[in-house]
Amino acid sequence: MQYCSRKIDLLPPYLFSTFQKKKKELEEKGVDIIDLGIGSPDLPTPTFIIDRLTEEVKRTKNHRYSPYNGCQEFREAVQYFYKKRYDVHLDLDSEILTLIGSKEGIAHLVQSVINPKDGVFVPNPGYPVYRSAVHLAEGTVFELPLDEKNEYKPMFHVLKRDQIERAKLMFLNYPSNPTTATANFDLFQKAVEFGKTSGIAIAHDNAYNLVTFNGYQSPSILQVSGAKEIAVEFGSLSKSFNMTGWRIGYVVGNRDMIHALAVLKSNVDTSQFLPIQLAAATALTSDLSSVIENNRIFERRMKRMYTLFTKLGLKMNKPRGTIFLWAKVPTPYSSVSFANELLEQTGIIVTPGIAFGTRGEGYIRISLSVDDAKIRQIEKRLERWKGLGGNEHRE
């Protein structure tokens, strides 16, 4: 007997778990790997957040179940953050829901709001979880094409009428993983107008909202008048506060979608550990000075890595947000062949762009999650690389 459902059997392996397996195999062979593949900040969680966690862990009352929608202090912190950062008011009980990381919330939202065969517009290239979440919900993926020539903005005008009529949900993600593209208010205004006209709900993944450079401040889709009528926005503390392993996030906005998601979650989980929620509340209500310092570090790394990889012959723009570079590989490479040769010749892992959809072909994603010492090693390894994509492609 096969103990596996058909939809699990047909689900492609999660890309980054596959990379980590390959990394482990190479390390067991003695290869010194520098991993620029996965977007996990290497910087420590700020001390004031850890202090709050350790304080709350000692309280016996916090060892019990959390309320299903999350504790009040965390939801109040999200409410405070949105009012102060975006001048957006959120109802505490109906427009805010605590998540066990935004990845979990994204996957469960799709199951909460679509029926089998309903269409969902998914960015291409885009975060792979959107696509797999639609598959698990037995929906139909419709491509939302993103193009470098259009600065990776949604091209609503190219979407097919029959798909628009079948679609129930659309994902957006700015600052974008993997393209690093950023949004302005006008982009979100057009998206809300499209959603209202088409009757399509919008889920904006705002995981990198605070990771920005050079004075850029990322807007919220909820700043658009009437956005709550059709939109929700996901937030995460993973990248902004170096809390990836803590698994804490939130979704805000449209009360009907949030209610549907809350009903599903109440049947499959009991929210996050209370001390983690309380520590996260302290993070969101802080002066964000730790975030500003993180961004200085990531921006410095970004500039150094940009210089190193453009010398190698890759083309890219300096991003205004995220912890990545999105680079076009030199001809005659594909994204996979370039990534494979880079790994074999230098021990450096990057993510092939094809992993994020067909429109990611010809690109790689480079993570900024390594320290200055590792960047110096990268520089030396790239200088020694003599193969295709090496010296003969350098400018």
Tab-separated table of C-alpha atoms in Angstrom:
chain	number	residue	atom	x	y	z
A	1	MET	CA	0.000	0.000	0.000
A	2	GLN	CA	1.217	3.512	-0.833
A	3	TYR	CA	0.780	5.888	2.095
A	4	CYS	CA	0.829	9.062	0.046
A	5	SER	CA	-1.990	11.117	-1.438
A	6	ARG	CA	-1.979	11.850	-5.155
A	7	LYS	CA	-1.513	15.592	-4.650
A	8	ILE	CA	1.516	14.998	-2.413
A	9	ASP	CA	2.916	12.490	-4.870
A	10	LEU	CA	2.631	15.094	-7.651
A	11	LEU	CA	4.053	17.953	-5.576
A	12	PRO	CA	7.595	18.840	-6.696
A	13	PRO	CA	10.240	18.729	-3.947
A	14	TYR	CA	10.659	22.087	-2.228
A	15	LEU	CA	13.638	23.579	-3.992
A	16	PHE	CA	15.552	24.792	-0.975
A	17	SER	CA	15.312	21.477	0.886
A	18	THR	CA	16.808	19.870	-2.241
A	19	PHE	CA	19.684	22.354	-2.218
A	20	GLN	CA	20.359	21.737	1.447
A	21	LYS	CA	20.560	17.997	0.761
A	22	LYS	CA	23.102	18.602	-2.004
A	23	LYS	CA	25.046	20.945	0.252
A	24	LYS	CA	25.234	18.291	2.970
A	25	GLU	CA	26.462	15.672	0.494
A	26	LEU	CA	29.254	17.946	-0.714
A	27	GLU	CA	30.282	18.914	2.808
A	28	GLU	CA	30.523	15.231	3.726
A	29	LYS	CA	32.996	14.914	0.854
A	30	GLY	CA	35.094	17.700	2.376
A	31	VAL	CA	33.984	20.537	0.080
A	32	ASP	CA	33.974	23.926	1.815
A	33	ILE	CA	30.608	25.345	0.770
A	34	ILE	CA	29.574	28.991	0.844
A	35	ASP	CA	25.782	29.044	0.686
A	36	LEU	CA	24.262	32.020	-1.126
A	37	GLY	CA	21.193	30.002	-1.998
A	38	ILE	CA	18.774	30.307	0.868
A	39	GLY	CA	17.467	33.602	2.243
A	40	SER	CA	18.075	33.138	5.931
A	41	PRO	CA	19.711	36.119	7.691
A	42	ASP	CA	22.940	35.193	9.455
A	43	LEU	CA	22.696	38.172	11.827
A	44	PRO	CA	21.558	37.531	15.420
A	45	THR	CA	18.096	38.294	16.738
A	46	PRO	CA	18.394	41.599	18.661
A	47	THR	CA	19.133	41.185	22.357
A	48	PHE	CA	16.071	43.112	23.567
A	49	ILE	CA	13.820	40.590	21.806
A	50	ILE	CA	15.667	37.626	23.316
A	51	ASP	CA	15.467	39.257	26.752
A	52	ARG	CA	11.681	39.526	26.472
A	53	LEU	CA	11.459	35.893	25.356
A	54	THR	CA	13.505	34.582	28.269
A	55	GLU	CA	11.478	36.691	30.695
A	56	GLU	CA	8.180	35.337	29.382
A	57	VAL	CA	9.365	31.723	29.144
A	58	LYS	CA	9.779	31.715	32.934
A	59	ARG	CA	6.107	32.555	33.485
A	60	THR	CA	4.086	29.378	33.932
A	61	LYS	CA	0.934	31.017	32.589
A	62	ASN	CA	2.628	31.353	29.205
A	63	HIS	CA	3.069	27.598	28.866
A	64	ARG	CA	-0.627	27.149	28.061
A	65	TYR	CA	-2.377	27.300	24.706
A	66	SER	CA	-2.494	30.640	22.959
A	67	PRO	CA	-5.862	32.045	21.834
A	68	TYR	CA	-6.492	30.760	18.312
A	69	ASN	CA	-6.144	34.190	16.724
A	70	GLY	CA	-3.017	35.015	18.729
A	71	CYS	CA	-2.553	36.823	22.013
A	72	GLN	CA	-3.915	40.341	22.368
A	73	GLU	CA	-0.537	41.969	22.997
A	74	PHE	CA	0.868	40.727	19.695
A	75	ARG	CA	-2.213	41.791	17.744
A	76	GLU	CA	-2.088	45.185	19.437
A	77	ALA	CA	1.555	45.461	18.397
A	78	VAL	CA	0.610	44.755	14.767
A	79	GLN	CA	-2.160	47.343	15.057
A	80	TYR	CA	0.316	49.893	16.484
A	81	PHE	CA	2.897	49.124	13.793
A	82	TYR	CA	0.436	49.631	10.912
A	83	LYS	CA	-0.870	52.886	12.332
A	84	LYS	CA	2.582	54.319	12.969
A	85	ARG	CA	4.265	53.021	9.804
A	86	TYR	CA	1.457	53.323	7.256
A	87	ASP	CA	-1.273	55.367	8.962
A	88	VAL	CA	-3.598	52.381	8.464
A	89	HIS	CA	-6.076	51.491	11.199
A	90	LEU	CA	-6.801	47.800	11.764
A	91	ASP	CA	-9.631	46.360	13.827
A	92	LEU	CA	-8.012	44.319	16.573
A	93	ASP	CA	-10.407	41.377	16.465
A	94	SER	CA	-11.439	41.060	12.826
A	95	GLU	CA	-8.566	42.434	10.695
A	96	ILE	CA	-5.468	40.915	12.356
A	97	LEU	CA	-4.542	37.239	12.664
A	98	THR	CA	-1.367	35.761	14.153
A	99	LEU	CA	0.503	33.241	11.991
A	100	ILE	CA	3.163	30.619	12.594
A	101	GLY	CA	5.303	32.421	10.049
A	102	SER	CA	3.870	33.982	6.895
A	103	LYS	CA	4.715	30.879	4.812
A	104	GLU	CA	2.219	28.860	6.818
A	105	GLY	CA	-0.392	31.585	6.489
A	106	ILE	CA	0.041	31.854	2.728
A	107	ALA	CA	-0.410	28.116	2.232
A	108	HIS	CA	-3.472	27.977	4.473
A	109	LEU	CA	-5.053	31.096	2.971
A	110	VAL	CA	-5.304	29.462	-0.432
A	111	GLN	CA	-7.100	26.460	1.060
A	112	SER	CA	-9.384	28.842	2.955
A	113	VAL	CA	-10.623	30.954	0.056
A	114	ILE	CA	-10.626	28.854	-3.124
A	115	ASN	CA	-12.468	25.745	-4.226
A	116	PRO	CA	-10.946	22.960	-6.357
A	117	LYS	CA	-10.252	24.159	-9.926
A	118	ASP	CA	-10.584	27.850	-8.988
A	119	GLY	CA	-7.842	29.936	-10.567
A	120	VAL	CA	-5.097	31.795	-8.707
A	121	PHE	CA	-2.775	34.275	-10.416
A	122	VAL	CA	0.793	33.542	-9.312
A	123	PRO	CA	3.796	35.793	-10.082
A	124	ASN	CA	6.252	34.318	-12.573
A	125	PRO	CA	9.013	34.558	-11.459
A	126	GLY	CA	7.856	34.335	-7.866
A	127	TYR	CA	8.158	32.649	-4.486
A	128	PRO	CA	7.572	28.899	-5.098
A	129	VAL	CA	5.205	28.501	-2.139
A	130	TYR	CA	2.414	30.371	-3.966
A	131	ARG	CA	2.395	27.728	-6.686
A	132	SER	CA	2.636	24.750	-4.340
A	133	ALA	CA	-0.117	26.178	-2.114
A	134	VAL	CA	-2.473	26.320	-5.103
A	135	HIS	CA	-1.568	22.739	-5.992
A	136	LEU	CA	-2.309	21.537	-2.446
A	137	ALA	CA	-5.667	23.321	-2.535
A	138	GLU	CA	-6.406	21.600	-5.876
A	139	GLY	CA	-6.726	24.949	-7.599
A	140	THR	CA	-5.436	26.061	-10.990
A	141	VAL	CA	-2.323	28.200	-11.350
A	142	PHE	CA	-2.633	31.112	-13.772
A	143	GLU	CA	0.563	32.943	-14.641
A	144	LEU	CA	0.989	36.587	-13.646
A	145	PRO	CA	3.881	37.415	-15.984
A	146	LEU	CA	6.620	39.680	-14.668
A	147	ASP	CA	9.238	41.086	-17.003
A	148	GLU	CA	12.515	42.903	-16.403
A	149	LYS	CA	11.682	45.395	-19.182
A	150	ASN	CA	8.553	46.356	-17.225
A	151	GLU	CA	10.486	46.522	-13.927
A	152	TYR	CA	8.696	43.326	-12.811
A	153	LYS	CA	5.401	45.148	-12.345
A	154	PRO	CA	2.148	43.181	-12.861
A	155	MET	CA	1.056	43.259	-16.492
A	156	PHE	CA	-2.690	43.148	-15.954
A	157	HIS	CA	-3.376	44.027	-19.593
A	158	VAL	CA	-1.915	40.745	-20.882
A	159	LEU	CA	-4.040	38.481	-18.692
A	160	LYS	CA	-6.541	36.312	-20.555
A	161	ARG	CA	-10.213	37.153	-20.134
A	162	ASP	CA	-11.255	33.541	-19.508
A	163	GLN	CA	-8.628	33.242	-16.760
A	164	ILE	CA	-9.737	36.498	-15.148
A	165	GLU	CA	-13.289	35.155	-15.051
A	166	ARG	CA	-12.163	31.913	-13.389
A	167	ALA	CA	-9.667	33.449	-10.961
A	168	LYS	CA	-10.541	34.035	-7.333
A	169	LEU	CA	-7.195	35.179	-5.929
A	170	MET	CA	-3.981	36.916	-6.989
A	171	PHE	CA	-0.607	37.017	-5.217
A	172	LEU	CA	1.663	40.062	-5.244
A	173	ASN	CA	5.049	40.398	-3.546
A	174	TYR	CA	6.965	43.689	-3.166
A	175	PRO	CA	9.796	44.049	-2.310
A	176	SER	CA	10.011	40.946	-4.448
A	177	ASN	CA	11.589	37.583	-3.864
A	178	PRO	CA	13.387	36.761	-6.135
A	179	THR	CA	13.469	39.784	-8.468
A	180	THR	CA	14.131	42.412	-5.733
A	181	ALA	CA	11.664	44.733	-7.529
A	182	THR	CA	9.960	47.325	-5.352
A	183	ALA	CA	6.522	48.934	-5.476
A	184	ASN	CA	5.202	52.442	-5.248
A	185	PHE	CA	1.721	53.545	-4.225
A	186	ASP	CA	0.596	53.738	-7.854
A	187	LEU	CA	1.332	50.039	-8.434
A	188	PHE	CA	-0.881	49.046	-5.501
A	189	GLN	CA	-3.609	51.454	-6.557
A	190	LYS	CA	-3.749	49.829	-10.001
A	191	ALA	CA	-3.790	46.382	-8.408
A	192	VAL	CA	-6.713	47.261	-6.137
A	193	GLU	CA	-8.624	48.757	-9.061
A	194	PHE	CA	-8.005	45.602	-11.106
A	195	GLY	CA	-9.078	43.381	-8.227
A	196	LYS	CA	-12.295	45.291	-7.651
A	197	THR	CA	-13.193	45.428	-11.347
A	198	SER	CA	-12.422	41.732	-11.841
A	199	GLY	CA	-13.776	40.413	-8.546
A	200	ILE	CA	-10.389	38.921	-7.674
A	201	ALA	CA	-9.027	39.019	-4.125
A	202	ILE	CA	-5.417	40.107	-3.633
A	203	ALA	CA	-2.909	38.662	-1.193
A	204	HIS	CA	0.177	40.835	-0.850
A	205	ASP	CA	3.238	39.106	0.595
A	206	ASN	CA	5.078	41.889	2.432
A	207	ALA	CA	7.796	39.791	4.067
A	208	TYR	CA	10.590	42.243	3.125
A	209	ASN	CA	8.726	45.448	3.973
A	210	LEU	CA	11.397	46.753	6.370
A	211	VAL	CA	14.476	45.484	4.511
A	212	THR	CA	15.117	48.505	2.300
A	213	PHE	CA	18.072	50.631	1.195
A	214	ASN	CA	19.066	54.124	0.133
A	215	GLY	CA	16.118	55.920	1.730
A	216	TYR	CA	13.428	53.797	0.077
A	217	GLN	CA	10.404	52.983	2.273
A	218	SER	CA	8.138	50.203	1.086
A	219	PRO	CA	4.395	51.021	1.097
A	220	SER	CA	1.522	48.796	2.198
A	221	ILE	CA	-1.259	47.835	-0.191
A	222	LEU	CA	-3.682	48.698	2.628
A	223	GLN	CA	-2.776	52.359	2.216
A	224	VAL	CA	-4.903	52.370	-0.932
A	225	SER	CA	-8.438	53.573	-0.246
A	226	GLY	CA	-10.836	50.632	-0.237
A	227	ALA	CA	-8.076	48.014	-0.288
A	228	LYS	CA	-9.544	46.177	2.691
A	229	GLU	CA	-12.565	45.346	0.555
A	230	ILE	CA	-10.518	42.860	-1.473
A	231	ALA	CA	-6.993	42.576	-0.043
A	232	VAL	CA	-4.990	41.020	2.744
A	233	GLU	CA	-1.315	41.579	3.482
A	234	PHE	CA	1.121	39.119	5.029
A	235	GLY	CA	3.887	40.287	7.333
A	236	SER	CA	6.832	38.473	8.854
A	237	LEU	CA	9.449	39.205	11.488
A	238	SER	CA	11.860	36.707	9.938
A	239	LYS	CA	13.904	39.043	7.746
A	240	SER	CA	13.407	42.374	9.535
A	241	PHE	CA	14.424	41.131	12.977
A	242	ASN	CA	16.505	38.031	12.062
A	243	MET	CA	13.840	35.709	13.474
A	244	THR	CA	13.470	33.081	10.737
A	245	GLY	CA	13.495	30.134	13.132
A	246	TRP	CA	11.044	31.763	15.538
A	247	ARG	CA	8.179	31.270	13.051
A	248	ILE	CA	6.052	34.311	13.787
A	249	GLY	CA	4.079	36.491	11.392
A	250	TYR	CA	0.648	37.950	10.766
A	251	VAL	CA	-1.991	38.642	8.136
A	252	VAL	CA	-4.050	41.847	8.093
A	253	GLY	CA	-6.810	43.369	6.001
A	254	ASN	CA	-10.035	41.925	4.595
A	255	ARG	CA	-12.056	40.518	7.482
A	256	ASP	CA	-13.845	37.831	5.444
A	257	MET	CA	-10.613	36.247	4.191
A	258	ILE	CA	-9.083	36.536	7.654
A	259	HIS	CA	-12.144	34.889	9.201
A	260	ALA	CA	-11.944	32.014	6.696
A	261	LEU	CA	-8.250	31.542	7.439
A	262	ALA	CA	-8.880	31.706	11.198
A	263	VAL	CA	-11.516	28.972	10.946
A	264	LEU	CA	-9.126	26.685	9.076
A	265	LYS	CA	-6.254	27.397	11.462
A	266	SER	CA	-8.406	26.753	14.530
A	267	ASN	CA	-8.857	23.221	13.194
A	268	VAL	CA	-5.193	22.517	12.450
A	269	ASP	CA	-3.109	24.516	14.966
A	270	THR	CA	-3.337	26.519	18.182
A	271	SER	CA	-1.203	29.517	17.194
A	272	GLN	CA	2.410	30.156	18.176
A	273	PHE	CA	4.036	29.690	21.603
A	274	LEU	CA	2.987	32.661	23.746
A	275	PRO	CA	6.501	33.827	24.766
A	276	ILE	CA	7.421	34.061	21.072
A	277	GLN	CA	4.340	36.181	20.373
A	278	LEU	CA	5.154	38.481	23.293
A	279	ALA	CA	8.777	38.874	22.226
A	280	ALA	CA	7.576	39.649	18.691
A	281	ALA	CA	5.249	42.303	20.087
A	282	THR	CA	8.264	43.967	21.675
A	283	ALA	CA	10.000	43.934	18.288
A	284	LEU	CA	7.104	45.565	16.411
A	285	THR	CA	6.671	48.318	18.996
A	286	SER	CA	10.383	49.129	19.151
A	287	ASP	CA	12.031	52.179	17.594
A	288	LEU	CA	13.266	49.914	14.736
A	289	SER	CA	16.871	50.995	15.318
A	290	SER	CA	17.939	47.339	15.084
A	291	VAL	CA	16.257	47.119	11.664
A	292	ILE	CA	18.072	50.245	10.491
A	293	GLU	CA	21.403	48.756	11.569
A	294	ASN	CA	20.610	45.453	9.822
A	295	ASN	CA	19.837	47.341	6.642
A	296	ARG	CA	23.167	49.159	6.792
A	297	ILE	CA	24.914	45.797	6.958
A	298	PHE	CA	22.879	44.266	4.123
A	299	GLU	CA	23.351	47.338	1.938
A	300	ARG	CA	27.115	47.239	2.452
A	301	ARG	CA	27.160	43.549	1.553
A	302	MET	CA	24.921	44.183	-1.445
A	303	LYS	CA	27.323	46.741	-2.881
A	304	ARG	CA	30.333	44.437	-2.446
A	305	MET	CA	28.578	41.401	-3.923
A	306	TYR	CA	27.251	43.509	-6.782
A	307	THR	CA	30.807	44.503	-7.665
A	308	LEU	CA	32.129	40.931	-7.439
A	309	PHE	CA	29.458	39.326	-9.598
A	310	THR	CA	29.239	42.065	-12.222
A	311	LYS	CA	32.985	41.648	-12.720
A	312	LEU	CA	32.207	38.017	-13.454
A	313	GLY	CA	29.984	39.056	-16.348
A	314	LEU	CA	26.556	38.998	-14.682
A	315	LYS	CA	24.102	41.832	-15.289
A	316	MET	CA	21.934	43.155	-12.463
A	317	ASN	CA	20.479	46.252	-10.858
A	318	LYS	CA	21.304	47.388	-7.357
A	319	PRO	CA	18.163	46.571	-5.372
A	320	ARG	CA	16.252	48.936	-3.087
A	321	GLY	CA	15.029	46.083	-0.900
A	322	THR	CA	15.279	42.385	0.133
A	323	ILE	CA	18.386	40.396	1.036
A	324	PHE	CA	19.073	39.258	-2.526
A	325	LEU	CA	20.623	40.135	-5.847
A	326	TRP	CA	18.821	39.026	-9.016
A	327	ALA	CA	21.413	38.547	-11.734
A	328	LYS	CA	21.261	37.689	-15.429
A	329	VAL	CA	23.839	35.028	-16.292
A	330	PRO	CA	26.161	35.387	-19.279
A	331	THR	CA	25.550	33.476	-22.498
A	332	PRO	CA	25.592	30.602	-23.326
A	333	TYR	CA	24.549	29.561	-19.822
A	334	SER	CA	21.141	28.557	-18.520
A	335	SER	CA	20.371	29.394	-14.912
A	336	VAL	CA	20.972	25.776	-13.861
A	337	SER	CA	24.195	25.260	-15.824
A	338	PHE	CA	25.680	28.465	-14.441
A	339	ALA	CA	24.704	27.571	-10.862
A	340	ASN	CA	26.108	24.055	-11.278
A	341	GLU	CA	29.430	25.237	-12.682
A	342	LEU	CA	29.739	27.896	-10.007
A	343	LEU	CA	29.196	25.234	-7.354
A	344	GLU	CA	31.573	22.714	-8.907
A	345	GLN	CA	34.367	25.215	-9.571
A	346	THR	CA	34.133	27.459	-6.524
A	347	GLY	CA	31.989	25.730	-3.884
A	348	ILE	CA	29.493	28.633	-3.982
A	349	ILE	CA	25.755	27.852	-4.007
A	350	VAL	CA	23.312	30.212	-5.714
A	351	THR	CA	19.681	29.593	-6.654
A	352	PRO	CA	18.871	29.057	-10.353
A	353	GLY	CA	16.180	31.482	-11.481
A	354	ILE	CA	14.167	28.694	-13.125
A	355	ALA	CA	13.247	27.574	-9.610
A	356	PHE	CA	10.969	30.619	-9.385
A	357	GLY	CA	9.125	29.962	-12.638
A	358	THR	CA	9.778	29.816	-16.351
A	359	ARG	CA	10.423	33.562	-16.513
A	360	GLY	CA	13.305	33.100	-14.085
A	361	GLU	CA	15.293	31.239	-16.720
A	362	GLY	CA	18.586	32.954	-17.453
A	363	TYR	CA	18.894	34.429	-13.965
A	364	ILE	CA	20.242	33.436	-10.576
A	365	ARG	CA	19.342	34.668	-7.106
A	366	ILE	CA	22.222	35.532	-4.786
A	367	SER	CA	21.620	35.805	-1.038
A	368	LEU	CA	23.348	38.485	1.034
A	369	SER	CA	23.295	36.305	4.145
A	370	VAL	CA	27.046	35.860	4.617
A	371	ASP	CA	29.489	37.967	6.606
A	372	ASP	CA	32.451	40.032	5.452
A	373	ALA	CA	34.916	37.174	5.955
A	374	LYS	CA	32.864	34.928	3.652
A	375	ILE	CA	32.593	37.714	1.081
A	376	ARG	CA	36.406	37.953	1.053
A	377	GLN	CA	36.517	34.197	0.408
A	378	ILE	CA	33.995	34.592	-2.408
A	379	GLU	CA	36.169	37.278	-3.976
A	380	LYS	CA	39.245	35.018	-3.912
A	381	ARG	CA	37.343	32.035	-5.309
A	382	LEU	CA	35.856	34.030	-8.168
A	383	GLU	CA	39.265	35.478	-9.028
A	384	ARG	CA	40.622	31.921	-9.372
A	385	TRP	CA	37.726	30.691	-11.502
A	386	LYS	CA	39.000	30.120	-15.054
A	387	GLY	CA	36.114	28.239	-16.648
A	388	LEU	CA	33.255	29.427	-18.831
A	389	GLY	CA	31.688	32.400	-17.101
A	390	GLY	CA	35.078	33.087	-15.535
A	391	ASN	CA	37.825	35.326	-16.863
A	392	GLU	CA	36.751	35.277	-20.510
A	393	HIS	CA	33.421	36.844	-19.554
A	394	ARG	CA	34.829	39.493	-17.240
A	395	GLU	CA	34.627	43.104	-18.253
